[in-house]
CSV table of C-alpha atoms in Angstrom, one decimal:
chain,number,residue,atom,x,y,z
A,1,MET,CA,29.6,132.1,-8.9
A,2,LYS,CA,33.3,131.3,-9.2
A,3,ARG,CA,34.2,128.0,-7.7
A,4,ASP,CA,37.8,128.9,-7.0
A,5,ILE,CA,37.1,131.6,-4.4
A,6,PRO,CA,38.7,130.4,-1.2
A,7,ILE,CA,36.5,130.0,1.8
A,8,PRO,CA,37.8,131.6,5.0
A,9,SER,CA,38.5,129.2,7.9
A,10,ILE,CA,35.8,128.7,10.5
A,11,SER,CA,38.0,130.3,13.2
A,12,VAL,CA,38.3,133.5,11.1
A,13,LEU,CA,34.5,133.6,10.5
A,14,ARG,CA,33.7,133.0,14.1
A,15,CYS,CA,36.1,135.8,15.2
A,16,PHE,CA,34.4,138.2,12.8
A,17,GLU,CA,30.9,137.2,13.7
A,18,ALA,CA,31.6,137.6,17.4
A,19,ALA,CA,33.3,141.0,16.9
A,20,ALA,CA,30.4,142.2,14.8
A,21,ARG,CA,27.9,141.0,17.3
A,22,TYR,CA,29.6,142.8,20.2
A,23,GLN,CA,31.1,145.7,18.1
A,24,SER,CA,34.2,144.9,20.2
A,25,PHE,CA,37.4,142.8,19.7
A,26,THR,CA,37.8,142.6,23.4
A,27,ALA,CA,34.3,141.2,24.1
A,28,ALA,CA,34.7,138.7,21.2
A,29,ALA,CA,38.0,137.6,22.5
A,30,GLU,CA,36.5,136.9,26.0
A,31,GLU,CA,33.7,134.8,24.4
A,32,LEU,CA,36.0,132.8,22.2
A,33,GLY,CA,38.8,132.4,24.7
A,34,LEU,CA,41.3,134.3,22.6
A,35,THR,CA,43.4,137.4,23.0
A,36,GLN,CA,42.2,140.7,21.7
A,37,SER,CA,45.1,140.9,19.3
A,38,GLY,CA,44.3,137.3,18.1
A,39,VAL,CA,40.8,138.3,17.2
A,40,SER,CA,42.1,141.5,15.5
A,41,ARG,CA,44.5,139.5,13.4
A,42,GLN,CA,41.8,137.0,12.3
A,43,VAL,CA,39.5,139.9,11.2
A,44,LYS,CA,42.4,141.5,9.4
A,45,GLU,CA,43.0,138.2,7.5
A,46,LEU,CA,39.3,138.2,6.5
A,47,GLU,CA,39.5,141.8,5.3
A,48,ASP,CA,42.6,141.1,3.3
A,49,GLN,CA,40.9,138.1,1.7
A,50,ILE,CA,37.7,140.0,0.9
A,51,GLY,CA,39.5,143.1,-0.1
A,52,ALA,CA,37.3,145.5,1.9
A,53,ALA,CA,37.4,147.0,5.4
A,54,LEU,CA,34.8,145.4,7.6
A,55,PHE,CA,35.2,147.7,10.6
A,56,ARG,CA,36.0,151.3,11.1
A,57,ARG,CA,38.4,151.9,14.0
A,58,GLU,CA,37.0,154.7,16.2
A,59,GLY,CA,39.4,155.5,19.0
A,60,ARG,CA,39.5,152.4,21.1
A,61,GLY,CA,36.3,151.1,19.6
A,62,ILE,CA,35.1,149.6,16.3
A,63,ARG,CA,32.1,150.0,14.1
A,64,LEU,CA,30.9,147.9,11.2
A,65,THR,CA,31.3,149.3,7.7
A,66,HIS,CA,28.6,148.9,5.1
A,67,ALA,CA,30.4,145.8,3.8
A,68,GLY,CA,30.9,144.5,7.4
A,69,LYS,CA,27.2,144.9,8.2
A,70,SER,CA,26.1,143.1,5.0
A,71,LEU,CA,28.5,140.2,5.7
A,72,SER,CA,27.5,140.0,9.4
A,73,ASP,CA,23.8,139.8,8.7
A,74,SER,CA,24.3,136.8,6.3
A,75,LEU,CA,27.1,135.1,8.3
A,76,PHE,CA,25.0,134.8,11.5
A,77,SER,CA,22.4,132.8,9.6
A,78,ASP,CA,25.1,130.7,7.8
A,79,LEU,CA,26.9,129.8,11.0
A,80,THR,CA,23.6,129.0,12.7
A,81,ARG,CA,22.7,126.6,9.9
A,82,LEU,CA,26.1,125.1,10.0
A,83,ARG,CA,26.0,124.5,13.7
A,84,ARG,CA,22.6,122.8,13.3
A,85,THR,CA,23.8,120.7,10.4
A,86,ILE,CA,26.8,119.4,12.5
A,87,SER,CA,24.6,118.8,15.5
A,88,GLN,CA,22.1,116.8,13.5
A,89,ALA,CA,24.9,114.7,12.0
A,90,VAL,CA,26.3,114.1,15.5
A,91,ALA,CA,22.8,113.2,16.8
A,92,ALA,CA,22.2,110.9,13.8
A,93,GLY,CA,25.5,109.2,14.4
A,94,GLU,CA,24.6,108.4,17.9
A,95,THR,CA,21.0,107.5,17.0
A,96,GLN,CA,19.9,110.5,19.0
A,97,GLU,CA,16.9,112.8,18.2
A,98,LEU,CA,17.4,116.6,18.1
A,99,LEU,CA,14.9,119.4,18.9
A,100,SER,CA,15.7,123.0,18.3
A,101,ILE,CA,13.9,125.6,20.5
A,102,ALA,CA,14.1,129.4,20.4
A,103,ALA,CA,12.6,131.4,23.2
A,104,LEU,CA,12.6,134.9,24.7
A,105,PRO,CA,15.7,135.3,26.8
A,106,THR,CA,14.2,136.0,30.2
A,107,PHE,CA,11.2,133.6,29.6
A,108,ALA,CA,13.7,130.9,28.7
A,109,THR,CA,16.0,131.5,31.7
A,110,ARG,CA,13.4,131.9,34.3
A,111,TRP,CA,10.5,129.7,33.2
A,112,LEU,CA,11.4,127.3,30.3
A,113,VAL,CA,14.9,126.0,31.0
A,114,PRO,CA,14.1,125.0,34.7
A,115,ARG,CA,11.4,122.8,33.3
A,116,LEU,CA,13.2,121.2,30.4
A,117,LYS,CA,14.7,118.4,32.6
A,118,ASN,CA,11.2,117.1,33.0
A,119,PHE,CA,10.5,117.2,29.3
A,120,LYS,CA,13.8,115.5,28.4
A,121,ALA,CA,13.1,112.7,30.9
A,122,ARG,CA,10.3,111.7,28.6
A,123,ARG,CA,12.7,111.2,25.7
A,124,PRO,CA,16.1,110.0,27.0
A,125,ASN,CA,17.6,109.9,23.4
A,126,LEU,CA,16.5,113.5,22.7
A,127,ASP,CA,19.2,116.3,22.4
A,128,LEU,CA,18.1,119.9,22.8
A,129,MET,CA,19.4,123.0,21.2
A,130,VAL,CA,18.0,126.1,22.9
A,131,TYR,CA,18.5,129.6,21.5
A,132,SER,CA,17.5,133.0,23.0
A,133,ARG,CA,15.7,135.1,20.4
A,134,SER,CA,13.6,138.2,21.0
A,135,GLU,CA,12.1,138.8,17.5
A,136,PRO,CA,10.4,136.7,14.8
A,137,PHE,CA,12.7,135.1,12.3
A,138,ASP,CA,12.5,132.5,9.5
A,139,LEU,CA,12.0,129.2,11.3
A,140,VAL,CA,12.7,127.1,8.2
A,141,GLU,CA,15.8,129.0,7.2
A,142,GLN,CA,17.2,128.8,10.7
A,143,GLY,CA,16.2,125.2,11.1
A,144,THR,CA,14.2,125.8,14.3
A,145,ASP,CA,11.5,123.3,15.3
A,146,VAL,CA,9.7,125.4,17.9
A,147,ALA,CA,9.8,129.0,19.1
A,148,ILE,CA,8.1,130.9,21.9
A,149,HIS,CA,6.7,134.3,20.8
A,150,PHE,CA,5.2,137.1,22.8
A,151,GLY,CA,3.0,139.7,21.0
A,152,THR,CA,0.2,139.4,18.6
A,153,ASN,CA,-0.5,136.9,15.9
A,154,ASP,CA,2.1,138.5,13.7
A,155,TRP,CA,4.9,136.0,12.8
A,156,PRO,CA,5.0,135.7,9.0
A,157,GLY,CA,5.7,132.2,7.7
A,158,ALA,CA,4.9,130.5,11.0
A,159,LYS,CA,2.0,128.8,12.5
A,160,LEU,CA,1.1,130.4,15.9
A,161,THR,CA,-0.7,128.4,18.6
A,162,PRO,CA,-1.9,130.4,21.7
A,163,LEU,CA,0.1,129.4,24.8
A,164,CYS,CA,-1.0,131.6,27.7
A,165,PRO,CA,-1.8,135.2,28.6
A,166,GLU,CA,1.0,137.3,30.2
A,167,ASP,CA,-0.7,137.8,33.6
A,168,LEU,CA,0.9,141.1,34.8
A,169,VAL,CA,1.1,141.9,38.5
A,170,VAL,CA,2.4,144.8,40.6
A,171,VAL,CA,5.1,143.6,43.0
A,172,ALA,CA,7.6,145.1,45.5
A,173,ALA,CA,10.0,143.8,48.0
A,174,PRO,CA,8.7,143.2,51.6
A,175,ALA,CA,11.2,145.8,53.1
A,176,LEU,CA,9.9,148.5,50.7
A,177,ILE,CA,6.3,147.7,51.6
A,178,LYS,CA,7.1,147.8,55.3
A,179,ALA,CA,8.7,151.2,55.0
A,180,ASN,CA,5.8,152.4,52.9
A,181,PRO,CA,2.6,150.7,54.1
A,182,ILE,CA,0.1,150.0,51.3
A,183,SER,CA,-3.7,150.3,52.0
A,184,GLU,CA,-5.0,151.1,48.5
A,185,ASN,CA,-3.8,151.3,44.9
A,186,ALA,CA,-3.0,155.0,45.2
A,187,ASP,CA,-0.4,154.2,47.8
A,188,ILE,CA,1.5,152.0,45.3
A,189,LEU,CA,1.9,155.0,43.0
A,190,ASN,CA,3.8,156.8,45.8
A,191,LEU,CA,6.5,154.2,45.7
A,192,PRO,CA,9.6,154.5,43.4
A,193,LEU,CA,8.4,153.1,40.1
A,194,LEU,CA,10.5,150.7,37.9
A,195,HIS,CA,9.8,150.7,34.1
A,196,MET,CA,10.5,148.5,31.1
A,197,THR,CA,11.8,150.8,28.4
A,198,SER,CA,10.0,149.0,25.6
A,199,ARG,CA,6.7,149.1,27.5
A,200,PRO,CA,6.5,152.5,29.3
A,201,HIS,CA,2.7,152.4,29.2
A,202,LEU,CA,2.3,149.8,31.9
A,203,TRP,CA,2.1,152.1,34.9
A,204,LYS,CA,-0.3,154.3,33.0
A,205,ALA,CA,-2.5,151.2,32.6
A,206,PHE,CA,-2.3,150.6,36.3
A,207,GLN,CA,-3.1,154.3,37.0
A,208,LYS,CA,-6.5,153.8,35.5
A,209,THR,CA,-7.4,151.9,38.6
A,210,VAL,CA,-6.8,155.1,40.6
A,211,PRO,CA,-8.5,157.7,38.4
A,212,GLU,CA,-8.4,160.5,41.0
A,213,THR,CA,-4.6,160.5,41.3
A,214,THR,CA,-2.4,163.1,39.7
A,215,THR,CA,0.8,161.2,40.3
A,216,HIS,CA,3.3,161.5,37.4
A,217,VAL,CA,3.7,157.8,36.7
A,218,GLN,CA,6.4,158.1,34.1
A,219,LYS,CA,8.9,159.1,36.8
A,220,GLY,CA,11.3,156.4,38.1
A,221,SER,CA,14.0,154.1,36.8
A,222,TYR,CA,14.0,152.4,33.4
A,223,PHE,CA,15.5,149.1,32.4
A,224,ASP,CA,15.8,147.4,29.0
A,225,GLN,CA,15.4,143.8,30.3
A,226,PHE,CA,12.8,142.1,32.6
A,227,SER,CA,15.7,140.3,34.3
A,228,LEU,CA,17.1,143.7,35.4
A,229,ILE,CA,13.8,145.0,36.7
A,230,ILE,CA,13.3,141.7,38.6
A,231,ALA,CA,16.7,142.2,40.3
A,232,ALA,CA,15.9,145.8,41.1
A,233,ALA,CA,12.5,145.1,42.5
A,234,ALA,CA,13.8,142.2,44.7
A,235,GLY,CA,16.5,144.5,45.9
A,236,GLY,CA,13.9,147.0,47.1
A,237,MET,CA,14.6,149.7,44.5
A,238,GLY,CA,11.0,150.2,43.7
A,239,ALA,CA,7.7,148.7,42.6
A,240,ALA,CA,7.5,146.9,39.3
A,241,ILE,CA,4.9,145.5,36.9
A,242,LEU,CA,6.0,142.0,35.9
A,243,PRO,CA,4.7,138.8,34.3
A,244,THR,CA,4.0,136.1,36.9
A,245,TYR,CA,5.7,133.5,34.7
A,246,LEU,CA,9.0,135.3,35.2
A,247,ILE,CA,8.9,135.7,39.0
A,248,GLU,CA,7.5,132.4,40.2
A,249,VAL,CA,10.5,131.8,42.4
A,250,GLU,CA,10.4,135.3,44.0
A,251,LEU,CA,6.6,135.1,44.6
A,252,ALA,CA,6.9,131.6,46.2
A,253,SER,CA,9.8,132.6,48.4
A,254,GLY,CA,8.4,136.0,49.4
A,255,ALA,CA,11.2,137.9,47.9
A,256,LEU,CA,8.5,139.8,46.0
A,257,VAL,CA,5.0,140.5,47.2
A,258,GLU,CA,2.0,140.9,44.8
A,259,LEU,CA,0.2,144.2,45.3
A,260,GLY,CA,-2.3,144.1,42.5
A,261,THR,CA,-2.9,143.1,38.9
A,262,VAL,CA,-2.7,145.0,35.6
A,263,GLU,CA,-4.6,144.8,32.4
A,264,ASP,CA,-2.2,145.7,29.6
A,265,GLY,CA,-4.9,146.2,27.0
A,266,SER,CA,-2.5,145.5,24.2
A,267,GLY,CA,-3.9,142.1,23.4
A,268,HIS,CA,-0.4,140.5,23.6
A,269,ASN,CA,0.0,136.9,24.6
A,270,TYR,CA,2.5,134.1,24.5
A,271,TYR,CA,2.4,131.9,21.4
A,272,ILE,CA,4.1,128.7,20.2
A,273,ALA,CA,5.5,129.3,16.8
A,274,THR,CA,6.2,126.4,14.5
A,275,PRO,CA,7.1,126.0,10.8
A,276,PRO,CA,4.4,125.3,8.3
A,277,GLY,CA,3.6,121.6,7.7
A,278,GLU,CA,3.7,118.6,9.9
A,279,LEU,CA,5.8,118.7,13.0
A,280,SER,CA,8.4,116.1,13.9
A,281,PRO,CA,7.4,113.7,16.7
A,282,PRO,CA,9.7,115.5,19.3
A,283,ALA,CA,8.3,118.9,18.3
A,284,ALA,CA,4.7,117.7,18.5
A,285,GLU,CA,5.4,116.3,21.9
A,286,PHE,CA,7.1,119.5,23.1
A,287,VAL,CA,4.1,121.6,22.0
A,288,SER,CA,1.7,119.3,23.8
A,289,TRP,CA,4.0,119.3,26.9
A,290,ILE,CA,4.5,123.0,27.2
A,291,ARG,CA,0.8,123.8,26.8
A,292,LYS,CA,0.2,121.6,29.9
A,293,GLN,CA,2.9,123.5,31.8
A,294,VAL,CA,1.3,126.9,31.8
A,295,SER,CA,-1.1,127.7,34.7
A,296,ARG,CA,-3.6,130.4,34.2
A,297,ARG,CA,-4.3,132.8,37.1
A,298,VAL,CA,-8.0,132.8,38.2
């Protein structure tokens, strides 16, 4: 590799990475606090330096070229490692400890993050880096100490420790139930149904508890995030099948009412994923702590 190849500035790389992630100069500008034209200029500077187009301009939108996609895939990992390296240096300079955690977005927002204050109180000198990640990744390459995984025991290169089952329940808002009284499971299927696009089989699983019904359970509204379904269900839009860990606040407040349970049948569970080898003391303590936080439904 030639040593005289100039390295683009961090600001240029950040602009490209954000634009690639959003496929939008406007969205990247909003994230970075810049103007749309400013992001466009930075990307053009990178294209000139590389000597290749990184985006195709399509009307008012943009799309990554082959060269842009290749660079984007590598650059995300590079910037993540760089951020971690700098954070570790800052922590070391302040005699702080650092723990990097990756978790499923909705699980992190609604269950993990609200509890982290209690964990951090155990280690006043511990700094946390929390990332939202939905799919398995290379923990060592990304420099991540602990990750929360949902699925089967299928994370290559990681040690998986069972955390808890998913515990799915059927829920609806009180106003919807009042307008449509429920006396048996068959009545639930007469409500408007809310679906997770990645798991369209859940209502079919619940339908098995009402074998005599002929209701078409695939009808209804579909969402690509649990957070969206939670909002829709709490707003009275329909009945939903949701993990209890994601709706603790709504169940406790009465914003959602449990109508029944569902056996998914997929064998999927929550796991703690850690890199091979011995864990750092903060990571080992976090694993012990989080396993004590989960409560299993009887």
